[in-house]
């Protein structure tokens, strides 16, 4: 009798262990088999310029990866509600930087915690100034073997509202996770960057950081904080304003192209040469105020640029 009880306990233990180790695979299969919700597709079409730039085949591939990410990743609101818009924008932030890696998954991410807006990080008076002290829009933290991401909901939405401002906090934080996949956040994503190019990348990175700190670069000053922040900031630039990055920093753009195995400028190329196509694609997304920055990237107000051409 004791033997049968022991055998039953072993069987139950093995069953639940099997369920645990195969959880992600089962969730992936279920997600891939499910139809992509029409409401999610509308969110992508209205808010995510990267998605609009894709071919129909790549749009479908992007959608499937969104489904897998959301099936496997816990997204929790802290003093804020989590709706489909937030969930889809978090997932888009995760997929955009790794879209060139078909099998990539964030195995080092336990949960995404979304807070209403920016928050203050308290400084421990007994320690030297921490790199994350001050006002934050996003962060990646470790707890034992788990990684948790904090994101400002307001900043997440703003990052996708203006697709040409070179700033997207969601992409920024997921790039930190990509960077850390080799064990350290140091601005050198060893798992994605070809080993032969790492010395060149480190040299270009140090040169660009020096230019930022000396006030001789239009790259966001925050990129001069350290190598990890440089990589995250220029990645935002790479995906949001690729044509300008290639023009102003061709060597940097070429290295990022190899690192991410994507060429966003080629996708946005037709919009760069004919801003009317960009406007047409975005017209269904939202109404532009007369004093909003023109979405063509001219730097002028909408009323002084393409609103005149449409009149």
PDB file of C-alpha atoms in Angstrom:
ATOM      1  CA  UNK A   1       0.000   0.000   0.000  1.00  0.00           C
ATOM      2  CA  UNK A   2       2.799   2.402   0.903  1.00  0.00           C
ATOM      3  CA  UNK A   3       4.469   1.594  -2.415  1.00  0.00           C
ATOM      4  CA  UNK A   4       1.372   2.620  -4.364  1.00  0.00           C
ATOM      5  CA  UNK A   5       1.035   5.835  -2.366  1.00  0.00           C
ATOM      6  CA  UNK A   6       4.699   6.645  -3.020  1.00  0.00           C
ATOM      7  CA  UNK A   7       4.331   5.830  -6.723  1.00  0.00           C
ATOM      8  CA  UNK A   8       1.253   8.051  -6.958  1.00  0.00           C
ATOM      9  CA  UNK A   9       3.096  10.933  -5.295  1.00  0.00           C
ATOM     10  CA  UNK A  10       6.002  10.505  -7.692  1.00  0.00           C
ATOM     11  CA  UNK A  11       3.648  10.461 -10.673  1.00  0.00           C
ATOM     12  CA  UNK A  12       1.866  13.615  -9.514  1.00  0.00           C
ATOM     13  CA  UNK A  13       5.212  15.358  -8.892  1.00  0.00           C
ATOM     14  CA  UNK A  14       6.499  14.376 -12.354  1.00  0.00           C
ATOM     15  CA  UNK A  15       3.253  15.549 -13.979  1.00  0.00           C
ATOM     16  CA  UNK A  16       3.341  18.987 -12.379  1.00  0.00           C
ATOM     17  CA  UNK A  17       7.080  19.331 -13.048  1.00  0.00           C
ATOM     18  CA  UNK A  18       6.437  18.488 -16.700  1.00  0.00           C
ATOM     19  CA  UNK A  19       3.643  21.050 -16.827  1.00  0.00           C
ATOM     20  CA  UNK A  20       5.986  23.637 -15.327  1.00  0.00           C
ATOM     21  CA  UNK A  21       8.909  23.085 -17.701  1.00  0.00           C
ATOM     22  CA  UNK A  22       6.661  22.951 -20.772  1.00  0.00           C
ATOM     23  CA  UNK A  23       4.511  25.942 -19.816  1.00  0.00           C
ATOM     24  CA  UNK A  24       6.119  28.430 -22.188  1.00  0.00           C
ATOM     25  CA  UNK A  25       6.042  25.992 -25.097  1.00  0.00           C
ATOM     26  CA  UNK A  26       2.363  25.251 -24.517  1.00  0.00           C
ATOM     27  CA  UNK A  27       1.493  28.937 -24.216  1.00  0.00           C
ATOM     28  CA  UNK A  28       3.435  29.631 -27.420  1.00  0.00           C
ATOM     29  CA  UNK A  29       1.559  26.939 -29.333  1.00  0.00           C
ATOM     30  CA  UNK A  30      -1.796  28.178 -28.080  1.00  0.00           C
ATOM     31  CA  UNK A  31      -0.963  31.771 -28.957  1.00  0.00           C
ATOM     32  CA  UNK A  32       0.213  30.889 -32.465  1.00  0.00           C
ATOM     33  CA  UNK A  33      -2.948  28.873 -33.086  1.00  0.00           C
ATOM     34  CA  UNK A  34      -5.267  31.685 -31.975  1.00  0.00           C
ATOM     35  CA  UNK A  35      -6.655  34.298 -34.342  1.00  0.00           C
ATOM     36  CA  UNK A  36      -5.174  37.750 -33.855  1.00  0.00           C
ATOM     37  CA  UNK A  37      -7.838  40.010 -32.287  1.00  0.00           C
ATOM     38  CA  UNK A  38      -9.140  42.681 -34.643  1.00  0.00           C
ATOM     39  CA  UNK A  39      -9.079  45.221 -31.790  1.00  0.00           C
ATOM     40  CA  UNK A  40      -5.350  44.611 -31.278  1.00  0.00           C
ATOM     41  CA  UNK A  41      -4.722  45.075 -35.000  1.00  0.00           C
ATOM     42  CA  UNK A  42      -6.531  48.397 -34.867  1.00  0.00           C
ATOM     43  CA  UNK A  43      -4.337  49.530 -31.957  1.00  0.00           C
ATOM     44  CA  UNK A  44      -1.220  48.648 -33.932  1.00  0.00           C
ATOM     45  CA  UNK A  45      -2.509  50.416 -37.056  1.00  0.00           C
ATOM     46  CA  UNK A  46      -3.466  53.541 -35.127  1.00  0.00           C
ATOM     47  CA  UNK A  47      -0.464  53.851 -32.828  1.00  0.00           C
ATOM     48  CA  UNK A  48       2.608  51.893 -33.994  1.00  0.00           C
ATOM     49  CA  UNK A  49       4.400  53.390 -37.006  1.00  0.00           C
ATOM     50  CA  UNK A  50       6.845  50.462 -37.106  1.00  0.00           C
ATOM     51  CA  UNK A  51       3.915  48.119 -37.767  1.00  0.00           C
ATOM     52  CA  UNK A  52       2.584  50.379 -40.535  1.00  0.00           C
ATOM     53  CA  UNK A  53       5.956  50.256 -42.300  1.00  0.00           C
ATOM     54  CA  UNK A  54       5.961  46.447 -42.563  1.00  0.00           C
ATOM     55  CA  UNK A  55       4.924  44.348 -45.540  1.00  0.00           C
ATOM     56  CA  UNK A  56       1.728  42.316 -45.174  1.00  0.00           C
ATOM     57  CA  UNK A  57       3.765  39.165 -44.533  1.00  0.00           C
ATOM     58  CA  UNK A  58       5.845  40.877 -41.854  1.00  0.00           C
ATOM     59  CA  UNK A  59       2.754  42.411 -40.276  1.00  0.00           C
ATOM     60  CA  UNK A  60       1.387  38.903 -39.751  1.00  0.00           C
ATOM     61  CA  UNK A  61       4.720  37.792 -38.285  1.00  0.00           C
ATOM     62  CA  UNK A  62       4.750  40.827 -35.985  1.00  0.00           C
ATOM     63  CA  UNK A  63       1.206  40.039 -34.820  1.00  0.00           C
ATOM     64  CA  UNK A  64       2.105  36.434 -33.979  1.00  0.00           C
ATOM     65  CA  UNK A  65       5.067  37.553 -31.932  1.00  0.00           C
ATOM     66  CA  UNK A  66       2.821  40.024 -30.095  1.00  0.00           C
ATOM     67  CA  UNK A  67       0.488  37.126 -29.237  1.00  0.00           C
ATOM     68  CA  UNK A  68       3.321  34.933 -27.957  1.00  0.00           C
ATOM     69  CA  UNK A  69       4.799  37.725 -25.845  1.00  0.00           C
ATOM     70  CA  UNK A  70       1.456  38.558 -24.240  1.00  0.00           C
ATOM     71  CA  UNK A  71       0.695  34.888 -23.606  1.00  0.00           C
ATOM     72  CA  UNK A  72       3.988  34.403 -21.772  1.00  0.00           C
ATOM     73  CA  UNK A  73       4.467  37.749 -20.008  1.00  0.00           C
ATOM     74  CA  UNK A  74       2.670  39.097 -16.964  1.00  0.00           C
ATOM     75  CA  UNK A  75       1.794  42.809 -17.226  1.00  0.00           C
ATOM     76  CA  UNK A  76       0.550  44.313 -13.966  1.00  0.00           C
ATOM     77  CA  UNK A  77      -0.812  47.772 -13.249  1.00  0.00           C
ATOM     78  CA  UNK A  78       0.286  49.586 -10.102  1.00  0.00           C
ATOM     79  CA  UNK A  79      -2.361  52.190  -9.243  1.00  0.00           C
ATOM     80  CA  UNK A  80      -3.469  52.132 -12.881  1.00  0.00           C
ATOM     81  CA  UNK A  81      -5.632  49.923 -15.074  1.00  0.00           C
ATOM     82  CA  UNK A  82      -4.139  47.697 -17.756  1.00  0.00           C
ATOM     83  CA  UNK A  83      -6.224  47.705 -20.910  1.00  0.00           C
ATOM     84  CA  UNK A  84      -5.566  46.284 -24.372  1.00  0.00           C
ATOM     85  CA  UNK A  85      -3.865  49.496 -25.495  1.00  0.00           C
ATOM     86  CA  UNK A  86      -1.282  49.256 -22.725  1.00  0.00           C
ATOM     87  CA  UNK A  87      -0.747  45.536 -23.263  1.00  0.00           C
ATOM     88  CA  UNK A  88      -0.285  45.886 -27.027  1.00  0.00           C
ATOM     89  CA  UNK A  89       2.076  48.870 -26.691  1.00  0.00           C
ATOM     90  CA  UNK A  90       4.209  47.019 -24.124  1.00  0.00           C
ATOM     91  CA  UNK A  91       4.359  44.025 -26.457  1.00  0.00           C
ATOM     92  CA  UNK A  92       5.206  46.196 -29.478  1.00  0.00           C
ATOM     93  CA  UNK A  93       8.028  47.797 -27.464  1.00  0.00           C
ATOM     94  CA  UNK A  94       9.385  44.330 -26.773  1.00  0.00           C
ATOM     95  CA  UNK A  95       9.155  43.000 -30.326  1.00  0.00           C
ATOM     96  CA  UNK A  96      10.448  45.985 -32.324  1.00  0.00           C
ATOM     97  CA  UNK A  97      14.129  45.722 -31.262  1.00  0.00           C
ATOM     98  CA  UNK A  98      14.250  41.911 -31.652  1.00  0.00           C
ATOM     99  CA  UNK A  99      12.164  41.607 -34.814  1.00  0.00           C
ATOM    100  CA  UNK A 100      15.312  40.677 -36.730  1.00  0.00           C
ATOM    101  CA  UNK A 101      15.745  37.622 -34.485  1.00  0.00           C
ATOM    102  CA  UNK A 102      12.853  35.239 -35.283  1.00  0.00           C
ATOM    103  CA  UNK A 103      13.380  32.976 -32.260  1.00  0.00           C
ATOM    104  CA  UNK A 104      14.191  35.605 -29.638  1.00  0.00           C
ATOM    105  CA  UNK A 105      12.266  35.515 -26.364  1.00  0.00           C
ATOM    106  CA  UNK A 106      12.869  37.492 -23.167  1.00  0.00           C
ATOM    107  CA  UNK A 107      13.697  34.574 -20.930  1.00  0.00           C
ATOM    108  CA  UNK A 108      15.112  36.941 -18.314  1.00  0.00           C
ATOM    109  CA  UNK A 109      11.856  38.872 -17.809  1.00  0.00           C
ATOM    110  CA  UNK A 110       9.466  37.915 -15.009  1.00  0.00           C
ATOM    111  CA  UNK A 111       6.948  40.759 -15.074  1.00  0.00           C
ATOM    112  CA  UNK A 112       6.266  44.227 -16.456  1.00  0.00           C
ATOM    113  CA  UNK A 113       4.943  46.625 -13.808  1.00  0.00           C
ATOM    114  CA  UNK A 114       3.142  49.672 -15.220  1.00  0.00           C
ATOM    115  CA  UNK A 115       2.743  52.818 -13.104  1.00  0.00           C
ATOM    116  CA  UNK A 116       0.692  55.910 -14.019  1.00  0.00           C
ATOM    117  CA  UNK A 117       3.542  58.345 -14.684  1.00  0.00           C
ATOM    118  CA  UNK A 118       7.166  59.193 -13.880  1.00  0.00           C
ATOM    119  CA  UNK A 119       8.340  58.454 -10.356  1.00  0.00           C
ATOM    120  CA  UNK A 120      11.086  59.583  -8.031  1.00  0.00           C
ATOM    121  CA  UNK A 121      13.826  57.144  -7.083  1.00  0.00           C
ATOM    122  CA  UNK A 122      15.068  57.799  -3.571  1.00  0.00           C
ATOM    123  CA  UNK A 123      18.789  58.034  -2.988  1.00  0.00           C
ATOM    124  CA  UNK A 124      20.372  56.035  -0.186  1.00  0.00           C
ATOM    125  CA  UNK A 125      22.453  58.593   1.784  1.00  0.00           C
ATOM    126  CA  UNK A 126      24.926  55.855   2.756  1.00  0.00           C
ATOM    127  CA  UNK A 127      25.754  55.011  -0.852  1.00  0.00           C
ATOM    128  CA  UNK A 128      27.313  56.870  -3.746  1.00  0.00           C
ATOM    129  CA  UNK A 129      24.915  58.411  -6.265  1.00  0.00           C
ATOM    130  CA  UNK A 130      23.098  55.532  -7.960  1.00  0.00           C
ATOM    131  CA  UNK A 131      22.731  55.629 -11.757  1.00  0.00           C
ATOM    132  CA  UNK A 132      18.941  55.258 -11.408  1.00  0.00           C
ATOM    133  CA  UNK A 133      18.442  57.960  -8.777  1.00  0.00           C
ATOM    134  CA  UNK A 134      16.129  60.838  -9.722  1.00  0.00           C
ATOM    135  CA  UNK A 135      13.018  60.995 -11.891  1.00  0.00           C
ATOM    136  CA  UNK A 136      12.424  57.830 -13.890  1.00  0.00           C
ATOM    137  CA  UNK A 137      10.185  56.879 -16.818  1.00  0.00           C
ATOM    138  CA  UNK A 138      11.277  53.245 -16.868  1.00  0.00           C
ATOM    139  CA  UNK A 139      13.732  50.842 -15.284  1.00  0.00           C
ATOM    140  CA  UNK A 140      14.856  47.223 -15.242  1.00  0.00           C
ATOM    141  CA  UNK A 141      15.577  45.684 -11.847  1.00  0.00           C
ATOM    142  CA  UNK A 142      16.850  42.335 -10.617  1.00  0.00           C
ATOM    143  CA  UNK A 143      15.476  40.355  -7.711  1.00  0.00           C
ATOM    144  CA  UNK A 144      17.387  37.117  -7.116  1.00  0.00           C
ATOM    145  CA  UNK A 145      17.152  35.334 -10.501  1.00  0.00           C
ATOM    146  CA  UNK A 146      14.179  37.368 -11.748  1.00  0.00           C
ATOM    147  CA  UNK A 147      14.022  40.605 -13.736  1.00  0.00           C
ATOM    148  CA  UNK A 148      11.241  43.142 -13.392  1.00  0.00           C
ATOM    149  CA  UNK A 149      10.558  46.076 -15.670  1.00  0.00           C
ATOM    150  CA  UNK A 150       8.848  49.258 -14.486  1.00  0.00           C
ATOM    151  CA  UNK A 151       7.251  51.519 -17.105  1.00  0.00           C
ATOM    152  CA  UNK A 152       5.439  54.840 -16.919  1.00  0.00           C
ATOM    153  CA  UNK A 153       2.101  54.386 -18.669  1.00  0.00           C
ATOM    154  CA  UNK A 154       1.980  58.048 -19.736  1.00  0.00           C
ATOM    155  CA  UNK A 155       5.501  57.875 -21.188  1.00  0.00           C
ATOM    156  CA  UNK A 156       4.817  54.554 -22.903  1.00  0.00           C
ATOM    157  CA  UNK A 157       1.824  56.062 -24.705  1.00  0.00           C
ATOM    158  CA  UNK A 158       3.707  59.279 -25.537  1.00  0.00           C
ATOM    159  CA  UNK A 159       6.527  57.269 -27.091  1.00  0.00           C
ATOM    160  CA  UNK A 160       4.122  55.870 -29.673  1.00  0.00           C
ATOM    161  CA  UNK A 161       2.079  59.061 -30.060  1.00  0.00           C
ATOM    162  CA  UNK A 162       5.029  60.886 -31.612  1.00  0.00           C
ATOM    163  CA  UNK A 163       6.851  58.455 -33.878  1.00  0.00           C
ATOM    164  CA  UNK A 164       9.511  60.931 -34.971  1.00  0.00           C
ATOM    165  CA  UNK A 165      10.834  62.386 -31.727  1.00  0.00           C
ATOM    166  CA  UNK A 166      13.609  59.755 -31.300  1.00  0.00           C
ATOM    167  CA  UNK A 167      12.205  58.813 -27.880  1.00  0.00           C
ATOM    168  CA  UNK A 168      10.361  55.655 -26.870  1.00  0.00           C
ATOM    169  CA  UNK A 169      10.705  54.531 -23.263  1.00  0.00           C
ATOM    170  CA  UNK A 170       9.272  51.077 -23.993  1.00  0.00           C
ATOM    171  CA  UNK A 171      11.887  50.306 -26.632  1.00  0.00           C
ATOM    172  CA  UNK A 172      14.560  51.833 -24.374  1.00  0.00           C
ATOM    173  CA  UNK A 173      13.842  49.479 -21.468  1.00  0.00           C
ATOM    174  CA  UNK A 174      13.516  46.346 -23.578  1.00  0.00           C
ATOM    175  CA  UNK A 175      16.867  47.153 -25.179  1.00  0.00           C
ATOM    176  CA  UNK A 176      18.356  47.046 -21.679  1.00  0.00           C
ATOM    177  CA  UNK A 177      16.985  43.494 -21.354  1.00  0.00           C
ATOM    178  CA  UNK A 178      18.432  42.608 -24.752  1.00  0.00           C
ATOM    179  CA  UNK A 179      21.758  44.046 -23.615  1.00  0.00           C
ATOM    180  CA  UNK A 180      21.627  42.055 -20.368  1.00  0.00           C
ATOM    181  CA  UNK A 181      20.965  38.717 -22.071  1.00  0.00           C
ATOM    182  CA  UNK A 182      24.711  37.997 -21.949  1.00  0.00           C
ATOM    183  CA  UNK A 183      24.751  38.623 -18.195  1.00  0.00           C
ATOM    184  CA  UNK A 184      25.602  42.315 -17.947  1.00  0.00           C
ATOM    185  CA  UNK A 185      24.084  45.636 -19.073  1.00  0.00           C
ATOM    186  CA  UNK A 186      27.143  47.286 -20.580  1.00  0.00           C
ATOM    187  CA  UNK A 187      26.087  48.660 -23.954  1.00  0.00           C
ATOM    188  CA  UNK A 188      27.563  45.673 -25.806  1.00  0.00           C
ATOM    189  CA  UNK A 189      24.819  43.141 -26.661  1.00  0.00           C
ATOM    190  CA  UNK A 190      27.155  40.191 -27.056  1.00  0.00           C
ATOM    191  CA  UNK A 191      24.423  37.710 -28.013  1.00  0.00           C
ATOM    192  CA  UNK A 192      23.330  39.792 -31.010  1.00  0.00           C
ATOM    193  CA  UNK A 193      26.451  41.700 -32.041  1.00  0.00           C
ATOM    194  CA  UNK A 194      28.902  39.807 -34.291  1.00  0.00           C
ATOM    195  CA  UNK A 195      32.062  39.231 -32.263  1.00  0.00           C
ATOM    196  CA  UNK A 196      34.306  40.600 -35.008  1.00  0.00           C
ATOM    197  CA  UNK A 197      32.535  43.962 -34.869  1.00  0.00           C
ATOM    198  CA  UNK A 198      32.564  44.453 -31.100  1.00  0.00           C
ATOM    199  CA  UNK A 199      35.922  46.298 -30.992  1.00  0.00           C
ATOM    200  CA  UNK A 200      34.701  48.694 -33.689  1.00  0.00           C
ATOM    201  CA  UNK A 201      31.393  49.164 -31.857  1.00  0.00           C
ATOM    202  CA  UNK A 202      33.153  49.941 -28.578  1.00  0.00           C
ATOM    203  CA  UNK A 203      35.423  52.458 -30.311  1.00  0.00           C
ATOM    204  CA  UNK A 204      32.518  54.224 -32.053  1.00  0.00           C
ATOM    205  CA  UNK A 205      30.500  54.176 -28.846  1.00  0.00           C
ATOM    206  CA  UNK A 206      33.278  55.829 -26.826  1.00  0.00           C
ATOM    207  CA  UNK A 207      33.825  58.455 -29.526  1.00  0.00           C
ATOM    208  CA  UNK A 208      30.112  59.275 -29.677  1.00  0.00           C
ATOM    209  CA  UNK A 209      29.788  59.429 -25.880  1.00  0.00           C
ATOM    210  CA  UNK A 210      32.734  61.839 -25.738  1.00  0.00           C
ATOM    211  CA  UNK A 211      31.055  64.055 -28.352  1.00  0.00           C
ATOM    212  CA  UNK A 212      27.780  64.052 -26.400  1.00  0.00           C
ATOM    213  CA  UNK A 213      29.521  64.997 -23.150  1.00  0.00           C
ATOM    214  CA  UNK A 214      31.397  67.771 -24.940  1.00  0.00           C
ATOM    215  CA  UNK A 215      28.144  69.190 -26.353  1.00  0.00           C
ATOM    216  CA  UNK A 216      29.090  68.345 -29.947  1.00  0.00           C
ATOM    217  CA  UNK A 217      26.231  65.949 -30.750  1.00  0.00           C
ATOM    218  CA  UNK A 218      22.482  66.239 -31.274  1.00  0.00           C
ATOM    219  CA  UNK A 219      21.969  62.808 -29.668  1.00  0.00           C
ATOM    220  CA  UNK A 220      20.032  63.085 -26.392  1.00  0.00           C
ATOM    221  CA  UNK A 221      22.366  64.065 -23.546  1.00  0.00           C
ATOM    222  CA  UNK A 222      21.144  61.089 -21.502  1.00  0.00           C
ATOM    223  CA  UNK A 223      23.103  58.853 -23.879  1.00  0.00           C
ATOM    224  CA  UNK A 224      26.253  60.286 -22.339  1.00  0.00           C
ATOM    225  CA  UNK A 225      25.412  58.821 -18.910  1.00  0.00           C
ATOM    226  CA  UNK A 226      27.198  55.531 -19.585  1.00  0.00           C
ATOM    227  CA  UNK A 227      27.590  52.837 -22.247  1.00  0.00           C
ATOM    228  CA  UNK A 228      24.342  51.044 -21.350  1.00  0.00           C
ATOM    229  CA  UNK A 229      22.256  54.214 -21.651  1.00  0.00           C
ATOM    230  CA  UNK A 230      24.052  55.158 -24.860  1.00  0.00           C
ATOM    231  CA  UNK A 231      23.038  51.877 -26.481  1.00  0.00           C
ATOM    232  CA  UNK A 232      19.414  52.225 -25.357  1.00  0.00           C
ATOM    233  CA  UNK A 233      19.096  55.882 -26.422  1.00  0.00           C
ATOM    234  CA  UNK A 234      20.634  55.446 -29.883  1.00  0.00           C
ATOM    235  CA  UNK A 235      18.393  52.422 -30.427  1.00  0.00           C
ATOM    236  CA  UNK A 236      15.364  54.672 -29.883  1.00  0.00           C
ATOM    237  CA  UNK A 237      16.916  57.032 -32.453  1.00  0.00           C
ATOM    238  CA  UNK A 238      17.611  54.107 -34.831  1.00  0.00           C
ATOM    239  CA  UNK A 239      13.979  52.990 -34.920  1.00  0.00           C
ATOM    240  CA  UNK A 240      12.262  56.381 -34.736  1.00  0.00           C
ATOM    241  CA  UNK A 241      14.412  58.596 -36.973  1.00  0.00           C
ATOM    242  CA  UNK A 242      16.609  56.222 -39.006  1.00  0.00           C
ATOM    243  CA  UNK A 243      17.200  58.522 -41.975  1.00  0.00           C
ATOM    244  CA  UNK A 244      18.560  61.306 -39.748  1.00  0.00           C
ATOM    245  CA  UNK A 245      20.733  58.914 -37.750  1.00  0.00           C
ATOM    246  CA  UNK A 246      22.225  57.522 -40.945  1.00  0.00           C
ATOM    247  CA  UNK A 247      22.874  61.021 -42.266  1.00  0.00           C
ATOM    248  CA  UNK A 248      24.382  62.415 -39.066  1.00  0.00           C
ATOM    249  CA  UNK A 249      26.095  59.247 -37.788  1.00  0.00           C
ATOM    250  CA  UNK A 250      26.584  56.827 -40.729  1.00  0.00           C
ATOM    251  CA  UNK A 251      29.115  54.590 -38.978  1.00  0.00           C
ATOM    252  CA  UNK A 252      26.894  54.272 -35.915  1.00  0.00           C
ATOM    253  CA  UNK A 253      23.854  53.520 -38.071  1.00  0.00           C
ATOM    254  CA  UNK A 254      25.720  50.826 -39.998  1.00  0.00           C
ATOM    255  CA  UNK A 255      26.798  49.067 -36.815  1.00  0.00           C
ATOM    256  CA  UNK A 256      23.272  49.170 -35.360  1.00  0.00           C
ATOM    257  CA  UNK A 257      21.942  47.786 -38.626  1.00  0.00           C
ATOM    258  CA  UNK A 258      24.202  44.761 -38.170  1.00  0.00           C
ATOM    259  CA  UNK A 259      23.406  44.468 -34.470  1.00  0.00           C
ATOM    260  CA  UNK A 260      19.633  44.408 -34.973  1.00  0.00           C
ATOM    261  CA  UNK A 261      19.571  42.770 -38.418  1.00  0.00           C
ATOM    262  CA  UNK A 262      17.055  45.372 -39.491  1.00  0.00           C
ATOM    263  CA  UNK A 263      17.173  48.401 -41.753  1.00  0.00           C
ATOM    264  CA  UNK A 264      14.364  50.721 -40.617  1.00  0.00           C
ATOM    265  CA  UNK A 265      15.366  53.399 -43.107  1.00  0.00           C
ATOM    266  CA  UNK A 266      14.598  51.074 -46.013  1.00  0.00           C
ATOM    267  CA  UNK A 267      11.123  50.472 -44.575  1.00  0.00           C
ATOM    268  CA  UNK A 268      10.468  54.155 -44.068  1.00  0.00           C
ATOM    269  CA  UNK A 269      12.193  55.088 -47.311  1.00  0.00           C
ATOM    270  CA  UNK A 270       9.072  55.783 -49.342  1.00  0.00           C
ATOM    271  CA  UNK A 271       7.678  57.964 -46.559  1.00  0.00           C
ATOM    272  CA  UNK A 272      10.969  59.880 -46.302  1.00  0.00           C
ATOM    273  CA  UNK A 273      10.874  60.734 -50.018  1.00  0.00           C
ATOM    274  CA  UNK A 274       7.146  61.521 -50.082  1.00  0.00           C
ATOM    275  CA  UNK A 275       5.818  62.733 -46.690  1.00  0.00           C
ATOM    276  CA  UNK A 276       2.277  62.661 -48.101  1.00  0.00           C
ATOM    277  CA  UNK A 277       2.399  58.861 -47.867  1.00  0.00           C
ATOM    278  CA  UNK A 278       3.370  59.157 -44.199  1.00  0.00           C
ATOM    279  CA  UNK A 279       0.491  61.525 -43.574  1.00  0.00           C
ATOM    280  CA  UNK A 280      -1.931  59.233 -45.363  1.00  0.00           C
ATOM    281  CA  UNK A 281      -0.811  56.267 -43.263  1.00  0.00           C
ATOM    282  CA  UNK A 282      -1.148  58.244 -40.041  1.00  0.00           C
ATOM    283  CA  UNK A 283      -4.401  60.019 -40.845  1.00  0.00           C
ATOM    284  CA  UNK A 284      -6.433  57.110 -39.507  1.00  0.00           C
ATOM    285  CA  UNK A 285      -4.433  57.144 -36.271  1.00  0.00           C
ATOM    286  CA  UNK A 286      -5.303  60.539 -34.843  1.00  0.00           C
ATOM    287  CA  UNK A 287      -6.170  64.114 -35.673  1.00  0.00           C
ATOM    288  CA  UNK A 288      -3.219  66.471 -35.643  1.00  0.00           C
ATOM    289  CA  UNK A 289      -3.655  69.778 -33.862  1.00  0.00           C
ATOM    290  CA  UNK A 290      -2.664  72.876 -35.776  1.00  0.00           C
ATOM    291  CA  UNK A 291       0.213  73.486 -33.360  1.00  0.00           C
ATOM    292  CA  UNK A 292       1.411  69.865 -33.199  1.00  0.00           C
ATOM    293  CA  UNK A 293       4.790  69.015 -34.778  1.00  0.00           C
ATOM    294  CA  UNK A 294       4.191  68.039 -38.392  1.00  0.00           C
ATOM    295  CA  UNK A 295       4.512  64.236 -38.718  1.00  0.00           C
ATOM    296  CA  UNK A 296       6.645  64.615 -41.845  1.00  0.00           C
ATOM    297  CA  UNK A 297       9.597  65.484 -39.593  1.00  0.00           C
ATOM    298  CA  UNK A 298      10.187  68.965 -40.974  1.00  0.00           C
ATOM    299  CA  UNK A 299      10.356  70.455 -37.488  1.00  0.00           C
ATOM    300  CA  UNK A 300       7.597  72.938 -38.348  1.00  0.00           C
ATOM    301  CA  UNK A 301       4.145  73.097 -36.811  1.00  0.00           C
ATOM    302  CA  UNK A 302       1.495  71.130 -38.679  1.00  0.00           C
ATOM    303  CA  UNK A 303      -0.394  74.336 -39.589  1.00  0.00           C
ATOM    304  CA  UNK A 304       2.779  75.775 -41.160  1.00  0.00           C
ATOM    305  CA  UNK A 305       3.680  72.651 -43.123  1.00  0.00           C
ATOM    306  CA  UNK A 306       1.478  69.910 -44.551  1.00  0.00           C
ATOM    307  CA  UNK A 307      -1.810  71.375 -43.349  1.00  0.00           C
ATOM    308  CA  UNK A 308      -1.184  74.154 -45.890  1.00  0.00           C
ATOM    309  CA  UNK A 309      -0.541  71.595 -48.623  1.00  0.00           C
ATOM    310  CA  UNK A 310      -3.755  69.745 -47.784  1.00  0.00           C
ATOM    311  CA  UNK A 311      -5.845  72.917 -47.764  1.00  0.00           C
TER     312      UNK A 311
END
